[in-house]
Backbone as CSV, one residue per row, in Angstrom:
resi,resn,N_x,N_y,N_z,CA_x,CA_y,CA_z,C_x,C_y,C_z
1,UNK,115.600,90.492,85.797,114.794,89.882,86.827,114.498,90.911,87.914
2,UNK,113.222,91.087,88.220,112.810,91.987,89.287,112.334,91.153,90.466
3,UNK,113.030,91.268,91.602,112.681,90.517,92.793,111.823,91.377,93.706
4,UNK,110.698,90.819,94.131,109.813,91.460,95.099,109.711,90.551,96.303
5,UNK,109.853,91.124,97.484,109.700,90.367,98.721,108.569,91.035,99.487
6,UNK,107.559,90.231,99.845,106.413,90.787,100.571,105.989,89.824,101.673
7,UNK,105.327,90.343,102.704,104.819,89.447,103.744,103.846,88.434,103.145
8,UNK,103.944,87.197,103.599,103.016,86.149,103.159,101.695,86.320,103.898
9,UNK,100.616,85.999,103.214,99.274,86.064,103.796,98.640,84.677,103.703
10,UNK,97.531,84.486,104.406,96.885,83.161,104.455,96.601,82.609,103.059
11,UNK,96.261,83.465,102.109,95.976,83.015,100.744,97.215,82.439,100.049
12,UNK,98.405,82.647,100.619,99.650,82.122,100.055,99.974,80.714,100.556
13,UNK,99.146,80.143,101.414,99.468,78.866,102.055,99.802,77.773,101.041
14,UNK,99.012,77.645,99.995,99.261,76.590,99.011,100.576,76.825,98.259
15,UNK,100.869,78.074,97.951,102.122,78.412,97.269,103.318,78.113,98.168
16,UNK,103.244,78.507,99.434,104.329,78.234,100.370,104.524,76.730,100.536
17,UNK,103.415,75.983,100.608,103.502,74.524,100.743,104.188,73.907,99.526
18,UNK,103.838,74.378,98.340,104.458,73.832,97.114,105.960,74.114,97.108
19,UNK,106.338,75.331,97.443,107.759,75.681,97.504,108.465,74.818,98.548
20,UNK,107.855,74.708,99.720,108.433,73.938,100.814,108.646,72.477,100.395
21,UNK,107.617,71.858,99.829,107.707,70.451,99.416,108.734,70.241,98.306
22,UNK,108.667,71.062,97.270,109.587,70.895,96.139,111.037,71.137,96.552
23,UNK,111.254,72.125,97.388,112.608,72.431,97.838,113.151,71.312,98.725
24,UNK,112.342,70.861,99.667,112.762,69.760,100.531,113.091,68.528,99.706
25,UNK,112.216,68.169,98.767,112.421,66.961,97.960,113.743,67.018,97.204
26,UNK,114.079,68.188,96.678,115.319,68.336,95.909,116.546,68.471,96.811
27,UNK,116.437,69.264,97.863,117.598,69.566,98.698,117.964,68.444,99.659
28,UNK,116.983,67.710,100.141,117.236,66.746,101.208,117.275,65.288,100.752
29,UNK,117.041,65.032,99.474,117.123,63.651,98.983,118.545,63.137,99.220
30,UNK,118.619,61.996,99.862,119.913,61.416,100.191,120.475,61.901,101.514
31,UNK,119.890,62.940,102.077,120.349,63.475,103.363,119.418,63.080,104.510
32,UNK,118.193,62.685,104.156,117.194,62.259,105.142,116.613,60.925,104.690
33,UNK,116.149,60.137,105.644,115.489,58.884,105.252,114.298,59.174,104.332
34,UNK,114.129,58.352,103.301,113.071,58.570,102.306,111.679,58.627,102.925
35,UNK,111.397,57.761,103.908,110.062,57.747,104.531,109.787,59.071,105.245
36,UNK,110.785,59.592,105.932,110.640,60.869,106.625,110.435,61.986,105.609
37,UNK,111.223,61.974,104.561,111.125,62.992,103.514,109.754,62.938,102.839
38,UNK,109.269,61.748,102.555,107.954,61.612,101.917,106.849,62.160,102.810
39,UNK,106.942,61.896,104.095,105.923,62.392,105.032,105.910,63.915,105.079
40,UNK,107.081,64.511,105.114,107.176,65.965,105.270,107.093,66.735,103.956
41,UNK,106.969,66.026,102.841,106.784,66.714,101.561,105.405,66.420,100.978
42,UNK,104.471,66.077,101.849,103.087,65.870,101.437,102.420,67.244,101.278
43,UNK,102.006,67.611,100.066,101.448,68.947,99.825,100.227,69.277,100.675
44,UNK,99.333,68.321,100.889,98.131,68.597,101.687,98.503,68.902,103.136
45,UNK,99.419,68.113,103.706,99.852,68.347,105.081,100.544,69.697,105.202
46,UNK,101.418,69.992,104.253,102.147,71.269,104.298,101.201,72.462,104.120
47,UNK,100.207,72.330,103.263,99.254,73.429,103.071,98.522,73.719,104.375
48,UNK,98.074,72.695,105.057,97.383,72.890,106.339,98.326,73.510,107.374
49,UNK,99.561,73.051,107.380,100.554,73.615,108.293,100.727,75.110,108.027
50,UNK,100.820,75.488,106.746,100.998,76.898,106.409,99.746,77.718,106.708
51,UNK,98.579,77.162,106.480,97.347,77.894,106.838,97.334,78.201,108.321
52,UNK,97.722,77.226,109.111,97.769,77.415,110.556,98.797,78.469,110.948
53,UNK,100.008,78.352,110.431,101.065,79.318,110.765,100.674,80.744,110.378
54,UNK,100.078,80.884,109.213,99.726,82.220,108.731,98.503,82.781,109.450
55,UNK,97.734,81.938,110.088,96.552,82.386,110.830,96.885,82.760,112.267
56,UNK,97.893,82.108,112.831,98.193,82.304,114.247,99.267,83.356,114.505
57,UNK,99.922,83.819,113.466,100.989,84.794,113.674,102.249,84.167,114.228
58,UNK,102.475,82.899,113.937,103.665,82.176,114.376,104.857,82.628,113.541
59,UNK,105.541,83.689,113.957,106.696,84.210,113.248,106.320,85.151,112.119
60,UNK,107.336,85.545,111.366,107.162,86.401,110.186,107.504,85.562,108.965
61,UNK,106.660,85.639,107.949,106.856,84.844,106.743,106.794,85.766,105.533
62,UNK,107.745,85.577,104.621,107.844,86.432,103.443,107.902,85.578,102.183
63,UNK,107.238,86.040,101.153,107.225,85.371,99.859,108.153,86.138,98.924
64,UNK,108.986,85.420,98.188,109.891,86.014,97.200,109.314,85.781,95.808
65,UNK,109.122,86.852,95.077,108.560,86.783,93.728,109.580,87.320,92.739
66,UNK,109.833,86.566,91.692,110.722,87.010,90.626,109.863,87.316,89.412
67,UNK,109.847,88.580,89.023,108.981,89.024,87.926,107.544,88.559,88.152
68,UNK,107.099,88.625,89.397,105.732,88.274,89.753,105.476,86.802,89.968
69,UNK,106.473,85.969,89.742,106.321,84.511,89.864,106.922,84.047,91.189
70,UNK,106.180,83.223,91.944,106.669,82.715,93.227,107.956,81.926,93.014
71,UNK,109.004,82.307,93.760,110.304,81.650,93.629,110.778,81.041,94.948
72,UNK,110.332,81.596,96.074,110.790,81.099,97.360,110.120,81.818,98.505
73,UNK,110.544,81.473,99.705,110.039,82.138,100.907,111.076,82.018,102.005
74,UNK,110.879,82.812,103.047,111.675,82.650,104.257,110.828,83.028,105.455
75,UNK,111.236,82.521,106.617,110.510,82.745,107.865,111.481,83.140,108.962
76,UNK,111.055,84.072,109.788,111.829,84.526,110.937,110.999,84.286,112.192
77,UNK,111.663,83.941,113.283,110.947,83.628,114.513,111.835,83.918,115.719
78,UNK,111.293,83.679,116.902,112.062,83.829,118.132,113.154,82.761,118.154
79,UNK,114.292,83.074,118.766,115.397,82.107,118.802,115.194,81.054,119.887
80,UNK,116.116,80.113,119.933,116.120,79.103,120.987,116.232,79.792,122.343
81,UNK,115.747,79.119,123.385,115.720,79.692,124.735,117.092,80.055,125.283
82,UNK,118.153,79.398,124.812,119.484,79.673,125.351,120.137,80.911,124.732
83,UNK,119.463,81.536,123.765,120.000,82.749,123.140,119.283,83.975,123.688
84,UNK,119.991,85.082,123.694,119.409,86.327,124.221,118.278,86.829,123.321
85,UNK,117.445,87.672,123.881,116.274,88.190,123.177,116.582,89.088,122.000
86,UNK,117.828,89.505,121.850,118.181,90.362,120.712,118.624,89.548,119.499
87,UNK,118.438,88.220,119.579,118.751,87.329,118.460,117.439,86.958,117.775
88,UNK,117.438,86.943,116.463,116.283,86.515,115.665,116.699,85.228,114.968
89,UNK,115.773,84.276,114.839,116.100,83.027,114.150,115.560,83.042,112.729
90,UNK,116.422,82.683,111.789,115.991,82.430,110.415,115.499,80.997,110.433
91,UNK,114.193,80.830,110.548,113.597,79.503,110.716,113.604,78.714,109.412
92,UNK,113.467,79.410,108.286,113.423,78.719,106.995,113.793,79.686,105.891
93,UNK,114.464,79.171,104.888,114.671,79.894,103.635,114.731,78.818,102.549
94,UNK,113.730,78.835,101.677,113.611,77.820,100.635,113.259,78.463,99.311
95,UNK,113.896,77.973,98.264,113.598,78.393,96.899,113.192,77.182,96.086
96,UNK,112.329,77.402,95.112,112.039,76.337,94.163,113.340,75.990,93.441
97,UNK,113.619,74.715,93.212,114.888,74.324,92.587,115.197,75.033,91.270
98,UNK,114.187,75.367,90.472,114.437,76.081,89.211,115.056,77.458,89.427
99,UNK,114.947,77.972,90.630,115.465,79.312,90.926,116.817,79.272,91.629
100,UNK,117.322,78.085,91.959,118.618,77.979,92.624,119.702,78.553,91.711
101,UNK,120.658,79.236,92.308,121.803,79.747,91.569,121.528,80.989,90.741
102,UNK,120.391,81.630,90.941,120.042,82.829,90.159,120.120,84.126,90.958
103,UNK,120.650,84.053,92.187,120.829,85.257,92.994,119.667,85.597,93.903
104,UNK,118.597,84.833,93.840,117.434,85.147,94.667,117.720,84.875,96.141
105,UNK,118.399,83.782,96.434,118.740,83.468,97.819,119.605,84.554,98.439
106,UNK,120.596,85.017,97.686,121.468,86.084,98.194,120.708,87.379,98.419
107,UNK,119.822,87.723,97.491,119.013,88.940,97.639,118.071,88.807,98.836
108,UNK,117.495,87.622,99.004,116.620,87.395,100.162,117.416,87.522,101.454
109,UNK,118.653,86.985,101.472,119.472,87.072,102.677,119.811,88.523,103.010
110,UNK,120.105,89.325,102.001,120.372,90.748,102.251,119.143,91.424,102.860
111,UNK,117.961,91.098,102.346,116.710,91.626,102.902,116.554,91.180,104.357
112,UNK,116.784,89.900,104.618,116.644,89.339,105.965,117.558,90.062,106.943
113,UNK,118.822,90.219,106.574,119.790,90.872,107.461,119.397,92.329,107.715
114,UNK,118.997,93.021,106.675,118.576,94.415,106.811,117.322,94.525,107.675
115,UNK,116.371,93.638,107.447,115.120,93.623,108.202,115.389,93.379,109.685
116,UNK,116.243,92.403,109.994,116.564,92.084,111.389,117.271,93.261,112.068
117,UNK,118.208,93.880,111.363,118.894,95.056,111.926,117.898,96.184,112.203
118,UNK,117.006,96.436,111.255,116.022,97.513,111.396,115.100,97.276,112.589
119,UNK,114.873,96.018,112.938,114.032,95.696,114.090,114.823,95.721,115.401
120,UNK,116.117,95.999,115.334,116.939,96.108,116.531,117.617,94.824,116.977
121,UNK,117.577,93.777,116.163,118.254,92.538,116.527,119.756,92.684,116.336
122,UNK,120.532,91.983,117.156,121.989,92.073,117.099,122.636,90.843,116.470
123,UNK,121.842,89.789,116.269,122.375,88.569,115.669,121.235,87.781,115.041
124,UNK,121.626,86.887,114.163,120.671,86.001,113.496,121.186,84.576,113.669
125,UNK,120.309,83.663,114.077,120.679,82.257,114.212,119.898,81.443,113.195
126,UNK,120.361,80.215,112.962,119.649,79.281,112.090,120.175,77.891,112.367
127,UNK,119.390,76.885,111.969,119.802,75.491,112.059,119.943,74.956,110.654
128,UNK,121.003,74.196,110.399,121.261,73.638,109.071,121.709,72.187,109.201
129,UNK,121.266,71.352,108.276,121.731,69.970,108.244,123.238,69.975,108.028
130,UNK,123.954,69.304,108.885,125.414,69.291,108.791,125.895,68.819,107.420
131,UNK,125.210,67.841,106.838,125.645,67.267,105.567,125.085,67.987,104.339
132,UNK,124.360,69.070,104.526,123.820,69.823,103.399,124.877,70.840,102.938
133,UNK,125.825,70.351,102.151,126.978,71.167,101.748,126.555,72.446,101.029
134,UNK,125.545,72.375,100.189,125.082,73.553,99.450,124.612,74.650,100.414
135,UNK,123.788,74.266,101.398,123.281,75.244,102.367,124.407,75.774,103.253
136,UNK,125.292,74.885,103.694,126.412,75.316,104.542,127.257,76.351,103.795
137,UNK,127.566,76.107,102.529,128.341,77.085,101.736,127.601,78.426,101.653
138,UNK,126.296,78.363,101.403,125.485,79.578,101.300,125.552,80.384,102.599
139,UNK,125.330,79.734,103.726,125.329,80.458,105.003,126.716,80.998,105.340
140,UNK,127.756,80.214,105.107,129.123,80.693,105.370,129.460,81.894,104.481
141,UNK,129.020,81.848,103.226,129.262,82.964,102.302,128.615,84.254,102.815
142,UNK,127.543,84.119,103.584,126.843,85.281,104.125,127.241,85.594,105.567
143,UNK,128.349,85.006,106.012,128.930,85.375,107.298,128.460,84.589,108.508
144,UNK,127.705,83.525,108.312,127.275,82.683,109.429,128.376,81.670,109.741
145,UNK,128.465,81.284,111.013,129.413,80.231,111.397,128.796,79.414,112.532
146,UNK,129.249,78.156,112.684,128.704,77.304,113.747,128.970,77.910,115.112
147,UNK,127.992,77.778,116.015,128.194,78.307,117.369,128.437,77.192,118.383
148,UNK,128.616,75.948,117.897,128.928,74.831,118.775,127.725,74.008,119.209
149,UNK,126.521,74.440,118.881,125.315,73.696,119.246,124.911,72.752,118.116
150,UNK,124.530,71.536,118.474,124.078,70.552,117.493,123.006,69.695,118.153
151,UNK,122.143,69.107,117.323,121.113,68.209,117.836,120.677,67.269,116.722
152,UNK,119.996,66.209,117.107,119.431,65.282,116.141,118.049,65.795,115.786
153,UNK,117.755,65.846,114.478,116.500,66.423,114.000,115.286,65.704,114.554
154,UNK,115.223,64.384,114.470,114.084,63.614,114.982,114.525,62.174,115.162
155,UNK,113.897,61.503,116.089,114.280,60.124,116.376,114.129,59.228,115.150
156,UNK,113.065,59.430,114.373,112.847,58.586,113.201,113.735,58.987,112.023
157,UNK,114.410,60.107,112.135,115.301,60.577,111.073,116.583,61.087,111.718
158,UNK,117.471,60.181,112.099,118.664,60.622,112.819,119.599,61.446,111.931
159,UNK,119.252,62.714,111.802,120.001,63.643,110.969,120.519,64.750,111.884
160,UNK,121.805,64.996,111.827,122.405,65.992,112.693,122.260,67.390,112.090
161,UNK,121.770,68.313,112.901,121.700,69.717,112.501,122.594,70.520,113.440
162,UNK,123.193,71.570,112.885,124.056,72.456,113.664,123.492,73.861,113.628
163,UNK,123.688,74.565,114.735,123.233,75.947,114.783,124.364,76.869,114.329
164,UNK,123.998,77.808,113.469,124.921,78.836,112.985,124.445,80.184,113.500
165,UNK,125.373,81.104,113.623,125.071,82.428,114.161,125.826,83.478,113.362
166,UNK,125.199,84.616,113.195,125.847,85.757,112.558,125.513,86.995,113.374
167,UNK,126.543,87.703,113.806,126.344,88.991,114.489,126.012,90.044,113.444
168,UNK,125.068,90.902,113.760,124.644,91.939,112.798,125.331,93.261,113.074
């Protein structure tokens, strides 16, 4: 398997939306209310969201390709206001379910950490659903730990998320 990671471009919006929807549907079923999950896994809505993000320069977005086939993506952005400017936020990291457990997530995380260090960041933050055991294990395996911050994701979907931090 040859993994390629490249910056996402506007023409990737539909691919990113498909990955986002399929990953959310598989990873969050049973962890979020079904109505909320259905709304946020609508391919047309997600495609428009990605077209907008990729047009406005809202963060950095990367596409992960395995042997030329889209397998996942990740996004980096500015951190929450209470964190110092030398922290970068891992806003999203999603893989298509068929690619889970094949080492792509770990390789993407190594790229992310190296990329953040090269840009001069001293830490990486992220938010994770507290009850998403698979994601929590993944982040802990890569050296992230809770920093004590938590919030409810949305009023219509009372799901608790916790912030994790890793010093680089």
